[in-house]
Short mmCIF file of C-alpha atoms and ligand atoms in Angstrom, two decimals:
data_model
loop_
_atom_site.label_atom_id
_atom_site.label_comp_id
_atom_site.label_asym_id
_atom_site.label_seq_id
_atom_site.Cartn_x
_atom_site.Cartn_y
_atom_site.Cartn_z
CA MET T 217 -25.44 39.86 -14.00
CA LYS T 218 -22.46 39.90 -16.35
CA THR T 219 -19.99 37.02 -16.45
CA ARG T 220 -17.68 35.60 -19.10
CA ILE T 221 -20.60 33.29 -20.02
CA THR T 222 -23.08 36.12 -20.77
CA GLU T 223 -20.34 37.83 -22.79
CA LEU T 224 -19.42 34.65 -24.67
CA LEU T 225 -23.00 33.71 -25.52
CA GLY T 226 -24.56 37.15 -25.83
CA CYS T 227 -27.37 36.45 -23.37
CA LYS T 228 -28.87 38.49 -20.54
CA TYR T 229 -28.53 35.84 -17.81
CA PRO T 230 -25.90 33.08 -17.34
CA ILE T 231 -28.53 30.33 -17.28
CA ILE T 232 -28.38 27.51 -19.84
CA GLN T 233 -31.21 25.03 -20.21
CA GLY T 234 -30.12 21.39 -20.15
CA GLY T 235 -30.04 19.65 -23.53
CA MET T 236 -32.37 16.88 -22.38
CA ALA T 237 -32.79 14.13 -24.98
CA TRP T 238 -36.39 13.83 -26.27
CA VAL T 239 -37.43 16.74 -23.99
CA ALA T 240 -35.56 19.80 -25.22
CA GLU T 241 -37.39 20.86 -28.38
CA HIS T 242 -37.90 24.29 -29.95
CA THR T 243 -40.85 25.45 -27.81
CA LEU T 244 -38.88 25.03 -24.60
CA ALA T 245 -35.59 26.26 -26.06
CA SER T 246 -37.10 29.43 -27.52
CA ALA T 247 -38.95 30.16 -24.26
CA VAL T 248 -35.71 29.93 -22.25
CA SER T 249 -33.85 32.11 -24.76
CA ASN T 250 -36.69 34.65 -24.78
CA ALA T 251 -36.49 34.65 -20.97
CA GLY T 252 -32.87 35.79 -21.18
CA GLY T 253 -31.06 32.47 -20.83
CA ILE T 254 -29.78 30.09 -23.48
CA GLY T 255 -32.29 27.52 -24.65
CA LEU T 256 -31.02 24.26 -26.12
CA ILE T 257 -32.52 21.85 -28.60
CA ALA T 258 -31.46 18.27 -27.96
CA GLY T 259 -30.17 16.36 -30.97
CA GLY T 260 -30.38 13.11 -28.99
CA SER T 261 -30.62 10.28 -31.51
CA ALA T 262 -33.06 12.19 -33.68
CA PRO T 263 -33.04 12.01 -37.48
CA ILE T 264 -31.29 14.92 -39.18
CA ASP T 265 -34.55 16.22 -40.73
CA TYR T 266 -36.16 16.47 -37.29
CA LEU T 267 -33.29 18.52 -35.86
CA ARG T 268 -33.16 20.81 -38.92
CA ASP T 269 -36.88 21.47 -38.55
CA GLN T 270 -36.51 22.17 -34.82
CA ILE T 271 -33.66 24.64 -35.40
CA ARG T 272 -35.66 26.50 -38.06
CA LYS T 273 -38.78 26.62 -35.87
CA CYS T 274 -36.72 27.92 -32.96
CA LYS T 275 -35.37 30.73 -35.14
CA GLU T 276 -38.97 31.69 -35.94
CA LYS T 277 -39.83 31.90 -32.23
CA THR T 278 -36.83 33.83 -30.98
CA ASP T 279 -34.30 36.32 -32.22
CA LYS T 280 -32.14 35.57 -29.15
CA PRO T 281 -29.22 33.15 -29.18
CA PHE T 282 -29.97 29.47 -28.63
CA GLY T 283 -27.97 26.27 -28.97
CA VAL T 284 -28.05 22.59 -29.84
CA ASN T 285 -26.87 19.67 -27.69
CA ILE T 286 -25.12 16.85 -29.53
CA MET T 287 -25.37 13.50 -27.72
CA LEU T 288 -22.14 11.84 -28.79
CA MET T 289 -23.36 8.27 -28.37
CA SER T 290 -25.90 8.87 -31.10
CA PRO T 291 -25.16 6.82 -34.25
CA ASN T 292 -25.78 9.95 -36.36
CA ALA T 293 -23.72 12.36 -34.25
CA ASP T 294 -21.49 13.11 -37.29
CA ASP T 295 -24.48 14.25 -39.37
CA LEU T 296 -26.02 16.27 -36.53
CA ALA T 297 -22.64 17.93 -35.87
CA GLN T 298 -22.43 19.02 -39.51
CA LEU T 299 -26.05 20.18 -39.48
CA CYS T 300 -25.23 22.68 -36.70
CA ILE T 301 -22.68 24.25 -39.06
CA ASP T 302 -25.02 24.22 -42.06
CA GLU T 303 -27.87 25.82 -40.09
CA GLY T 304 -25.71 28.52 -38.52
CA VAL T 305 -26.23 27.36 -34.93
CA LYS T 306 -24.39 29.72 -32.55
CA VAL T 307 -23.82 27.47 -29.53
CA VAL T 308 -23.19 23.73 -29.28
CA THR T 309 -23.02 21.70 -26.08
CA THR T 310 -22.14 18.02 -26.07
CA GLY T 311 -22.80 15.09 -23.76
CA ALA T 312 -21.99 11.41 -23.24
CA GLY T 313 -18.56 11.46 -24.84
CA ASN T 314 -15.50 13.35 -26.02
CA PRO T 315 -16.32 15.85 -28.82
CA GLY T 316 -12.64 16.53 -29.63
CA LYS T 317 -12.89 15.50 -33.30
CA TYR T 318 -15.66 18.05 -33.99
CA ILE T 319 -14.18 21.05 -32.18
CA PRO T 320 -11.88 22.40 -34.95
CA THR T 321 -14.65 22.51 -37.58
CA TRP T 322 -17.19 23.95 -35.15
CA LYS T 323 -14.70 26.65 -34.16
CA GLU T 324 -13.94 27.46 -37.81
CA ALA T 325 -17.69 27.98 -38.30
CA GLY T 326 -17.72 30.47 -35.42
CA ILE T 327 -19.71 28.18 -33.09
CA LYS T 328 -19.23 28.54 -29.33
CA VAL T 329 -18.39 25.04 -28.11
CA ILE T 330 -19.29 23.94 -24.59
CA PRO T 331 -18.69 20.26 -23.76
CA VAL T 332 -20.45 18.80 -20.72
CA VAL T 333 -17.86 17.00 -18.58
CA PRO T 334 -18.08 14.76 -15.52
CA SER T 335 -14.38 14.97 -14.54
CA VAL T 336 -11.39 17.30 -14.27
CA ALA T 337 -9.42 15.14 -16.72
CA LEU T 338 -11.96 15.53 -19.52
CA ALA T 339 -12.38 19.23 -18.71
CA LYS T 340 -8.63 19.79 -19.22
CA ARG T 341 -8.69 17.86 -22.49
CA MET T 342 -11.57 19.99 -23.72
CA GLU T 343 -9.77 23.23 -22.87
CA ARG T 344 -6.68 22.01 -24.75
CA ALA T 345 -8.90 21.05 -27.71
CA GLY T 346 -10.22 24.62 -27.96
CA ALA T 347 -13.53 24.57 -26.06
CA ASP T 348 -14.89 28.02 -25.15
CA ALA T 349 -16.27 26.91 -21.79
CA VAL T 350 -17.30 23.65 -20.09
CA VAL T 351 -20.33 22.51 -18.17
CA ALA T 352 -19.09 20.65 -15.06
CA GLU T 353 -21.96 18.27 -14.43
CA GLY T 354 -22.38 16.61 -11.04
CA THR T 355 -23.98 13.27 -10.38
CA GLU T 356 -27.10 14.99 -9.02
CA SER T 357 -28.11 15.62 -12.65
CA GLY T 358 -30.77 13.69 -14.47
CA GLY T 359 -29.95 11.29 -17.28
CA HIS T 360 -26.50 9.96 -18.07
CA ILE T 361 -24.15 10.93 -15.24
CA GLY T 362 -20.66 10.69 -13.83
CA GLU T 363 -19.86 9.85 -10.20
CA ASN T 364 -18.56 13.18 -8.84
CA THR T 365 -20.92 15.54 -7.02
CA THR T 366 -21.48 19.13 -8.14
CA MET T 367 -20.03 20.44 -4.86
CA CYS T 368 -16.77 18.50 -5.35
CA LEU T 369 -16.48 18.69 -9.14
CA VAL T 370 -17.13 22.38 -9.84
CA PRO T 371 -14.35 23.97 -7.74
CA GLN T 372 -11.83 21.41 -8.97
CA VAL T 373 -12.71 22.11 -12.61
CA VAL T 374 -12.60 25.86 -11.93
CA ASP T 375 -9.10 25.48 -10.43
CA ALA T 376 -7.87 23.37 -13.35
CA LEU T 377 -9.08 25.59 -16.23
CA GLU T 378 -8.68 29.12 -17.56
CA ILE T 379 -11.92 29.06 -19.59
CA PRO T 380 -15.21 29.74 -17.79
CA VAL T 381 -17.09 26.94 -16.05
CA ILE T 382 -20.84 26.41 -15.96
CA ALA T 383 -22.12 24.31 -13.04
CA ALA T 384 -24.81 21.66 -13.46
CA GLY T 385 -26.48 19.12 -11.22
CA GLY T 386 -28.83 19.87 -8.34
CA ILE T 387 -29.45 23.53 -9.22
CA ALA T 388 -33.09 24.64 -9.38
CA ASP T 389 -33.33 27.97 -7.58
CA GLY T 390 -31.41 31.11 -6.65
CA ARG T 391 -29.74 29.40 -3.71
CA GLY T 392 -28.31 26.71 -5.94
CA MET T 393 -27.14 29.28 -8.48
CA ALA T 394 -25.50 31.43 -5.78
CA ALA T 395 -23.82 28.34 -4.31
CA ALA T 396 -22.45 27.41 -7.75
CA PHE T 397 -21.06 30.93 -8.15
CA MET T 398 -19.39 30.68 -4.73
CA LEU T 399 -17.64 27.55 -6.08
CA GLY T 400 -16.30 29.63 -8.97
CA ALA T 401 -18.86 28.89 -11.68
CA GLU T 402 -19.79 31.74 -14.04
CA GLY T 403 -23.02 30.18 -15.23
CA VAL T 404 -25.45 27.38 -14.41
CA GLN T 405 -27.07 24.70 -16.53
CA ILE T 406 -30.56 23.80 -15.35
CA GLY T 407 -32.63 20.87 -16.59
CA THR T 408 -35.04 19.48 -14.03
CA ARG T 409 -36.60 22.86 -13.09
CA PHE T 410 -37.53 23.40 -16.74
CA LEU T 411 -39.28 20.00 -16.94
CA ALA T 412 -41.99 21.63 -14.83
CA SER T 413 -42.39 24.65 -17.09
CA GLU T 414 -45.49 25.56 -19.08
CA GLU T 415 -43.56 25.50 -22.34
CA CYS T 416 -42.01 22.06 -21.77
CA GLN T 417 -43.78 19.63 -24.10
CA ILE T 418 -43.37 16.40 -22.10
CA HIS T 419 -46.40 14.23 -21.26
CA PRO T 420 -48.45 15.58 -18.31
CA THR T 421 -47.72 12.37 -16.38
CA PHE T 422 -43.98 13.21 -16.54
CA LYS T 423 -44.60 16.71 -15.14
CA GLU T 424 -46.75 15.24 -12.38
CA LEU T 425 -44.01 12.77 -11.42
CA VAL T 426 -41.51 15.68 -11.18
CA ILE T 427 -43.84 17.81 -9.10
CA LYS T 428 -44.79 14.98 -6.74
CA ALA T 429 -41.21 13.69 -6.33
CA LYS T 430 -39.70 13.83 -2.85
CA ASP T 431 -36.01 14.15 -1.97
CA THR T 432 -35.58 10.35 -2.05
CA ASP T 433 -37.46 9.74 -5.29
CA SER T 434 -34.57 9.51 -7.73
CA VAL T 435 -32.62 6.36 -8.51
CA VAL T 436 -29.54 5.62 -10.61
CA THR T 437 -29.83 2.62 -12.90
CA GLY T 438 -27.49 1.04 -15.42
CA ARG T 439 -24.12 1.43 -13.70
CA TYR T 440 -23.26 -2.13 -14.79
CA THR T 441 -23.87 -1.28 -18.45
CA GLY T 442 -21.37 1.57 -18.28
CA HIS T 443 -24.17 4.13 -18.81
CA PRO T 444 -25.52 5.11 -15.42
CA CYS T 445 -28.71 7.11 -15.68
CA ARG T 446 -30.65 9.05 -13.01
CA ASN T 447 -34.42 8.56 -13.22
CA ILE T 448 -37.50 9.24 -11.16
CA LYS T 449 -38.44 6.20 -9.05
CA THR T 450 -41.27 4.31 -10.72
CA LYS T 451 -42.22 0.63 -10.76
CA PHE T 452 -40.13 0.33 -13.95
CA SER T 453 -36.97 2.05 -12.65
CA LYS T 454 -37.21 0.07 -9.39
CA LYS T 455 -37.46 -3.14 -11.44
CA LEU T 456 -34.31 -2.11 -13.33
CA ALA T 457 -32.48 -1.21 -10.11
CA ASN T 458 -33.48 -4.51 -8.43
CA GLY T 459 -32.57 -6.54 -11.52
CA GLU T 460 -29.15 -4.91 -11.57
CA ARG T 461 -28.62 -5.48 -7.83
CA ASP T 462 -29.76 -9.11 -7.57
CA GLY T 463 -28.43 -10.20 -10.97
CA SER T 464 -31.86 -11.23 -12.31
CA LEU T 465 -31.38 -8.86 -15.28
CA SER T 466 -28.24 -9.29 -17.37
CA PRO T 467 -26.70 -6.10 -18.79
CA GLU T 468 -27.92 -7.25 -22.23
CA GLU T 469 -31.48 -7.73 -20.96
CA PHE T 470 -31.25 -4.32 -19.28
CA GLU T 471 -30.23 -2.67 -22.57
CA GLN T 472 -33.05 -4.51 -24.34
CA ILE T 473 -35.87 -3.37 -22.06
CA THR T 474 -34.63 0.21 -21.83
CA LEU T 475 -34.43 0.57 -25.61
CA GLY T 476 -36.95 3.25 -26.60
CA SER T 477 -37.83 3.93 -22.96
CA LEU T 478 -37.07 7.69 -23.16
CA ARG T 479 -39.70 8.14 -25.84
CA LYS T 480 -42.18 6.04 -23.86
CA ALA T 481 -41.73 8.40 -20.89
CA VAL T 482 -41.65 11.74 -22.68
CA VAL T 483 -44.21 11.14 -25.43
CA ASP T 484 -46.51 8.49 -23.97
CA GLY T 485 -46.17 9.10 -20.22
CA ASN T 486 -45.90 5.31 -19.91
CA VAL T 487 -44.99 4.59 -16.26
CA ASP T 488 -44.75 0.82 -16.86
CA GLU T 489 -42.05 0.96 -19.55
CA GLY T 490 -40.74 4.53 -19.68
CA SER T 491 -37.52 6.01 -18.25
CA PHE T 492 -38.34 9.36 -16.67
CA LEU T 493 -34.89 10.94 -16.60
CA CYS T 494 -34.74 13.61 -13.93
CA GLY T 495 -32.32 15.21 -11.50
CA ALA T 496 -32.13 14.63 -7.76
CA ILE T 497 -33.40 18.17 -7.10
CA ALA T 498 -36.92 17.24 -8.32
CA GLY T 499 -38.00 17.09 -4.66
CA MET T 500 -37.73 20.89 -4.59
CA VAL T 501 -39.69 21.45 -7.81
CA ASN T 502 -43.34 21.74 -6.85
CA GLU T 503 -45.04 24.02 -9.35
CA ILE T 504 -45.43 24.41 -13.11
CA LYS T 505 -44.57 27.96 -14.21
CA PRO T 506 -43.66 29.76 -17.43
CA CYS T 507 -39.93 29.73 -18.23
CA SER T 508 -39.76 33.52 -17.90
CA GLU T 509 -40.95 33.33 -14.27
CA ILE T 510 -38.59 30.46 -13.50
CA VAL T 511 -35.62 32.38 -14.89
CA GLU T 512 -36.54 35.69 -13.20
CA GLU T 513 -37.04 33.97 -9.83
CA ILE T 514 -33.73 32.14 -10.01
CA MET T 515 -31.89 35.32 -11.00
CA ALA T 516 -33.55 37.47 -8.31
CA GLY T 517 -32.79 34.86 -5.64
CA ALA T 518 -29.17 34.44 -6.70
CA GLU T 519 -28.47 38.17 -7.03
CA LYS T 520 -29.89 38.85 -3.55
CA LEU T 521 -27.69 36.18 -1.98
CA LEU T 522 -24.56 37.10 -3.95
CA ALA T 523 -24.96 40.77 -3.00
CA LYS T 524 -24.71 39.91 0.71
O1 LIG Y 77 -25.05 13.43 -21.64
C1 LIG Y 77 -25.53 13.76 -20.59
N1 LIG Y 77 -26.77 13.34 -20.18
C2 LIG Y 77 -27.57 12.52 -20.91
S1 LIG Y 77 -27.27 11.91 -22.46
C3 LIG Y 77 -28.67 11.03 -22.43
S2 LIG Y 77 -29.18 9.99 -23.73
C4 LIG Y 77 -28.43 8.53 -23.25
N2 LIG Y 77 -29.22 7.51 -23.05
C5 LIG Y 77 -28.70 6.34 -22.69
C6 LIG Y 77 -27.35 6.17 -22.50
C7 LIG Y 77 -26.55 7.23 -22.64
C8 LIG Y 77 -27.08 8.43 -23.03
C9 LIG Y 77 -29.32 11.22 -21.26
N3 LIG Y 77 -28.70 12.05 -20.45
N4 LIG Y 77 -24.86 14.53 -19.73
C10 LIG Y 77 -23.51 14.95 -19.99
C11 LIG Y 77 -22.57 13.90 -19.58
N5 LIG Y 77 -21.53 13.55 -20.28
N6 LIG Y 77 -22.66 13.16 -18.47
C12 LIG Y 77 -21.59 12.32 -18.47
C13 LIG Y 77 -20.90 12.58 -19.63
C14 LIG Y 77 -19.70 11.96 -20.10
C15 LIG Y 77 -19.37 10.66 -19.72
C16 LIG Y 77 -18.22 10.07 -20.18
C17 LIG Y 77 -18.88 12.65 -20.97
C18 LIG Y 77 -17.73 12.05 -21.44
C19 LIG Y 77 -17.41 10.77 -21.04
O2 LIG Y 77 -16.28 10.15 -21.46
C20 LIG Y 77 -15.59 10.72 -22.53
C21 LIG Y 77 -14.40 9.92 -22.92
O3 LIG Y 77 -14.50 9.27 -23.96
O4 LIG Y 77 -13.40 10.04 -22.22
#
């Protein structure tokens, strides 16, 4: 399948792996790139030495293109943004903010820049700033989210922009990919499906929560802090949601007890204190498979439907 996204990024399939903070490291990213998509390493709030090491290890495991996601709320986003240039990273996606100030230098370095956007307004600003494409991310996504759904957001972003649009949020199989293409997307970004991949390095407890999740097992917490986040329902995320609803947790207390909670989920599998960020489509993800099988299945399913 050739689209402007496969041409832009030099990949076989227009499937980009989500740049999931703490989750998306070189083993997963290289597996997705070797499968024909674009793997991403998440910068998150990691130290610069960690990200440099991950980029170098990824280069050892794949000769295919891969990218880095810069989380713009990170205190060291400036350093991580420069590191992408220094290490010759080919593709950068961004999340949780406006990457406008980095775009000119990334472009000068020949990097393909793909901001993740939750709204038409930000998408238009990114096109004007020189972005090569955008990821239009619906509220079905895991982690930090906007309010618009994938079904509503994607066609509106497609109508508003000339550059190609990648759809994200609620896509985990060929049907979702075909649907996104019917809305005008030329690629998809997939996170949750790759959580349940063999190459994903998260704690086994995290994978089990994804696999066991039903359609109603995701919850959005933290709207009152200004950073809404979609998680798998656990005792901890229910406590956060209740505390937010009944006022028993102040926004400051909320921030305090969620500090470090991504690491506790991903590394420790700690269900009492960890935030298991995950998309609403987890209910449909029931099996751990290698990334290559996941990618081939999604592509075969989408191509069959789109050929009809
Ligand atoms: O960034 C994501 N998903 C993420 S980042 C993350 S780590 C984190 N942890 C706690 C709090 C915040 C982040 C976990 N998941 N997705 C892309 C995304 N970007 N979703 C929403 C946005 C976004 C939101 C507001 C982008 C720009 C924006 O405003 C920009 C502006 O300044 O106008």
